[in-house]
């Protein structure tokens, strides 16, 4: 077929432009879809950043007056050869590198009753420390830590008895002679009010809002003072930590079970350098990763759906491309029959049509690549783009063979 | 150049019925003659023309071009070099310019582009279309002009058998006369074998021979040659 036919199709044909655009849109849409899939996978990866908390609890205590953790579990995490607490030598837990990213948070509970406060104002005070566990010693009051509220150790040292309360407690405070706010309270070291009880008044150094929590937070130095006053050693009943690398949760679970959970008491004794922990304490270790798991599962679901729909989309797009190409040829039934009647061989006609579609596909692919690069979400999918182009070529071939198969008097007769 | 039909029959077969459109037709069309083919609508004129042009294959009988049987011949070559058709609705390539339409059959025969263009210009001049028309697309021409381009295309291709199916069917008297004169010229001056299907008695009157189709059968109506 003379080249000028192809040339006229490339330079003057509106339907050719439409077909090209359609192929481009199909290819681009697939890239967009692939991008969506990739984005979901990325978001799933990001989900691993959802904080997971692990809590190690002394089962004998359960927030009671019987708490005797003495920080032993805490010491076990510490990056020292071994630490001697008041009664025991605690063997050091050998932590893998990733484990060291654990941020330990320890909580001591005191019961505080505000004189004249309504019953539901009797709340627990959580004494909380976050970060650098190495430098942390509640009894010495030497915590080199960043606290939950972002204040530094120095801040608490400067204030000595710093206290942070919820805004709703402000009405319970009293203004001192120095013009500062103080919170008078009765502290008991047990939940049921038995045990040591003493009055205390501490300066309020901060107020938090936006939470319905009624916990009062105080610094470790203050906690140490409270403990001293109460004549107790330490009343940490749990250690909770936030795990940095949530991908190692299974490994972590194994490790926690090994160190902190009593192996089957009726079973054979297990060789464990940390028998000390098992013999003296019954721990429960819990990993709170429900949010993470839920999120991952929902991502998995949508990724699976997208994956399942992809071949369907491909088939759909391929059939659209094939039928568009087919009809683009079929629309030209008459002129192609004329070409045949002038003696253009069938193979020449079909080859020209294929050539034409190939050129359109190449242009469409280029446009799709450009459009995909312009839209950050898209992921180039050459294999699928080629499949769509192939479908267009197949549609062209089918159309070409159908139109030129018979000499087609029908298409050449009077107005068709 | 002669086109000979011997006992040619053709039927359209559809799932529901068979239409015997051409029945046992025998005749010969000589070079240099301008023949008319008349007959009622549906009598099979177009069908016969399609058979002669090699657009359809006869069910039985033989069609020969200059002694060469169409059944054996390379039909594409035959269409390129020996038989061409002019239609009522012109059938130009809509996306090719006037000049390109005329060049098409030449380029198809692998004539160099320059040469083809020259010949196309010459042929267009012969049908009365000057350079102002070259770059126009068929849609920008009147019916008469389009038909003249179609004739130029046929003329340029150099085929000696020219079959026209109601070439003036869509044209007014003035334009029709113009086209008939051109076709007549092709027969009488260029020595082509021209067969024109027509309803127009005016055209039939000018023909060297008039054939009549009646329900698929052909009879020689009148022979002036
Ligand atoms: N594609 C087809 N399938 C079936 N029958 C057909 C087909 N084309 C034509 N026919 C029938 O064949 C017969 C001859 O048709 P043809 O077109 O050759 O007539 P015609 O003489 O050219 O008529 P007109 O003067 O109206 O153009 C008619 O009866 C028509 O109905
Ligand atoms: Mg007809």
JSON list of C-alpha atoms in Angstrom, two decimals, chain A residues 1-2 4-5 7-9 12-13 334-335 338-346 406-410 412-415, chain B residues 12 46-47 50 54-56 76 79-80 87-89 91 93-97 100 103-104 107-108 113 137 153 165 170:
[
{"chain": "A", "resi": 1, "resn": "UNK", "atom": "CA", "xyz": [0.00, 0.00, 0.00]},
{"chain": "A", "resi": 2, "resn": "UNK", "atom": "CA", "xyz": [1.50, 3.35, -0.96]},
{"chain": "A", "resi": 4, "resn": "UNK", "atom": "CA", "xyz": [0.81, 8.21, 1.37]},
{"chain": "A", "resi": 5, "resn": "UNK", "atom": "CA", "xyz": [-2.18, 6.30, 2.74]},
{"chain": "A", "resi": 7, "resn": "UNK", "atom": "CA", "xyz": [0.87, 9.27, 6.01]},
{"chain": "A", "resi": 8, "resn": "UNK", "atom": "CA", "xyz": [-2.62, 10.67, 5.53]},
{"chain": "A", "resi": 9, "resn": "UNK", "atom": "CA", "xyz": [-3.81, 8.56, 8.45]},
{"chain": "A", "resi": 12, "resn": "UNK", "atom": "CA", "xyz": [-5.04, 14.09, 8.77]},
{"chain": "A", "resi": 13, "resn": "UNK", "atom": "CA", "xyz": [-7.11, 11.54, 10.60]},
{"chain": "A", "resi": 334, "resn": "UNK", "atom": "CA", "xyz": [-15.39, 1.40, 2.16]},
{"chain": "A", "resi": 335, "resn": "UNK", "atom": "CA", "xyz": [-12.07, 3.09, 1.46]},
{"chain": "A", "resi": 338, "resn": "UNK", "atom": "CA", "xyz": [-11.59, 0.78, -2.74]},
{"chain": "A", "resi": 339, "resn": "UNK", "atom": "CA", "xyz": [-7.91, 0.19, -2.09]},
{"chain": "A", "resi": 340, "resn": "UNK", "atom": "CA", "xyz": [-8.50, -3.50, -2.69]},
{"chain": "A", "resi": 341, "resn": "UNK", "atom": "CA", "xyz": [-10.48, -2.80, -5.87]},
{"chain": "A", "resi": 342, "resn": "UNK", "atom": "CA", "xyz": [-7.57, -0.78, -7.15]},
{"chain": "A", "resi": 343, "resn": "UNK", "atom": "CA", "xyz": [-5.45, -3.87, -6.74]},
{"chain": "A", "resi": 344, "resn": "UNK", "atom": "CA", "xyz": [-3.84, -3.36, -3.33]},
{"chain": "A", "resi": 345, "resn": "UNK", "atom": "CA", "xyz": [-3.01, -6.85, -2.07]},
{"chain": "A", "resi": 346, "resn": "UNK", "atom": "CA", "xyz": [-4.77, -7.94, 1.10]},
{"chain": "A", "resi": 406, "resn": "UNK", "atom": "CA", "xyz": [-13.94, -10.69, 0.67]},
{"chain": "A", "resi": 407, "resn": "UNK", "atom": "CA", "xyz": [-13.63, -8.29, -2.17]},
{"chain": "A", "resi": 408, "resn": "UNK", "atom": "CA", "xyz": [-16.67, -6.80, -0.59]},
{"chain": "A", "resi": 409, "resn": "UNK", "atom": "CA", "xyz": [-19.03, -5.76, -3.33]},
{"chain": "A", "resi": 410, "resn": "UNK", "atom": "CA", "xyz": [-21.36, -4.83, -0.52]},
{"chain": "A", "resi": 412, "resn": "UNK", "atom": "CA", "xyz": [-18.54, -0.76, -2.82]},
{"chain": "A", "resi": 413, "resn": "UNK", "atom": "CA", "xyz": [-22.07, -0.81, -4.04]},
{"chain": "A", "resi": 414, "resn": "UNK", "atom": "CA", "xyz": [-24.21, 2.26, -3.81]},
{"chain": "A", "resi": 415, "resn": "UNK", "atom": "CA", "xyz": [-24.42, 4.06, -0.49]},
{"chain": "B", "resi": 12, "resn": "UNK", "atom": "CA", "xyz": [-26.16, -14.30, -3.61]},
{"chain": "B", "resi": 46, "resn": "UNK", "atom": "CA", "xyz": [-24.11, -3.98, -10.56]},
{"chain": "B", "resi": 47, "resn": "UNK", "atom": "CA", "xyz": [-23.58, -7.65, -9.85]},
{"chain": "B", "resi": 50, "resn": "UNK", "atom": "CA", "xyz": [-18.62, -6.64, -10.01]},
{"chain": "B", "resi": 54, "resn": "UNK", "atom": "CA", "xyz": [-13.16, -9.33, -10.37]},
{"chain": "B", "resi": 55, "resn": "UNK", "atom": "CA", "xyz": [-14.77, -8.08, -7.19]},
{"chain": "B", "resi": 56, "resn": "UNK", "atom": "CA", "xyz": [-16.89, -11.22, -7.07]},
{"chain": "B", "resi": 76, "resn": "UNK", "atom": "CA", "xyz": [-4.72, -7.95, -7.61]},
{"chain": "B", "resi": 79, "resn": "UNK", "atom": "CA", "xyz": [-7.10, -4.80, -10.88]},
{"chain": "B", "resi": 80, "resn": "UNK", "atom": "CA", "xyz": [-3.94, -2.74, -10.91]},
{"chain": "B", "resi": 87, "resn": "UNK", "atom": "CA", "xyz": [-18.75, 4.24, -8.96]},
{"chain": "B", "resi": 88, "resn": "UNK", "atom": "CA", "xyz": [-21.86, 6.30, -8.55]},
{"chain": "B", "resi": 89, "resn": "UNK", "atom": "CA", "xyz": [-20.56, 7.58, -5.23]},
{"chain": "B", "resi": 91, "resn": "UNK", "atom": "CA", "xyz": [-15.25, 6.24, -3.79]},
{"chain": "B", "resi": 93, "resn": "UNK", "atom": "CA", "xyz": [-9.94, 8.14, -0.47]},
{"chain": "B", "resi": 94, "resn": "UNK", "atom": "CA", "xyz": [-11.38, 10.73, 1.90]},
{"chain": "B", "resi": 95, "resn": "UNK", "atom": "CA", "xyz": [-8.05, 11.55, 3.54]},
{"chain": "B", "resi": 96, "resn": "UNK", "atom": "CA", "xyz": [-6.02, 11.82, 0.37]},
{"chain": "B", "resi": 97, "resn": "UNK", "atom": "CA", "xyz": [-5.89, 15.03, -1.62]},
{"chain": "B", "resi": 100, "resn": "UNK", "atom": "CA", "xyz": [-2.80, 11.92, -4.04]},
{"chain": "B", "resi": 103, "resn": "UNK", "atom": "CA", "xyz": [-1.32, 9.13, -7.65]},
{"chain": "B", "resi": 104, "resn": "UNK", "atom": "CA", "xyz": [-2.46, 6.17, -5.57]},
{"chain": "B", "resi": 107, "resn": "UNK", "atom": "CA", "xyz": [2.44, 4.47, -6.54]},
{"chain": "B", "resi": 108, "resn": "UNK", "atom": "CA", "xyz": [0.78, 1.10, -6.07]},
{"chain": "B", "resi": 113, "resn": "UNK", "atom": "CA", "xyz": [6.86, 9.57, -6.81]},
{"chain": "B", "resi": 137, "resn": "UNK", "atom": "CA", "xyz": [-9.65, 16.75, 0.00]},
{"chain": "B", "resi": 153, "resn": "UNK", "atom": "CA", "xyz": [-7.59, 8.04, -11.15]},
{"chain": "B", "resi": 165, "resn": "UNK", "atom": "CA", "xyz": [-21.70, 1.87, -12.32]},
{"chain": "B", "resi": 170, "resn": "UNK", "atom": "CA", "xyz": [-25.68, 11.72, -8.52]}
]
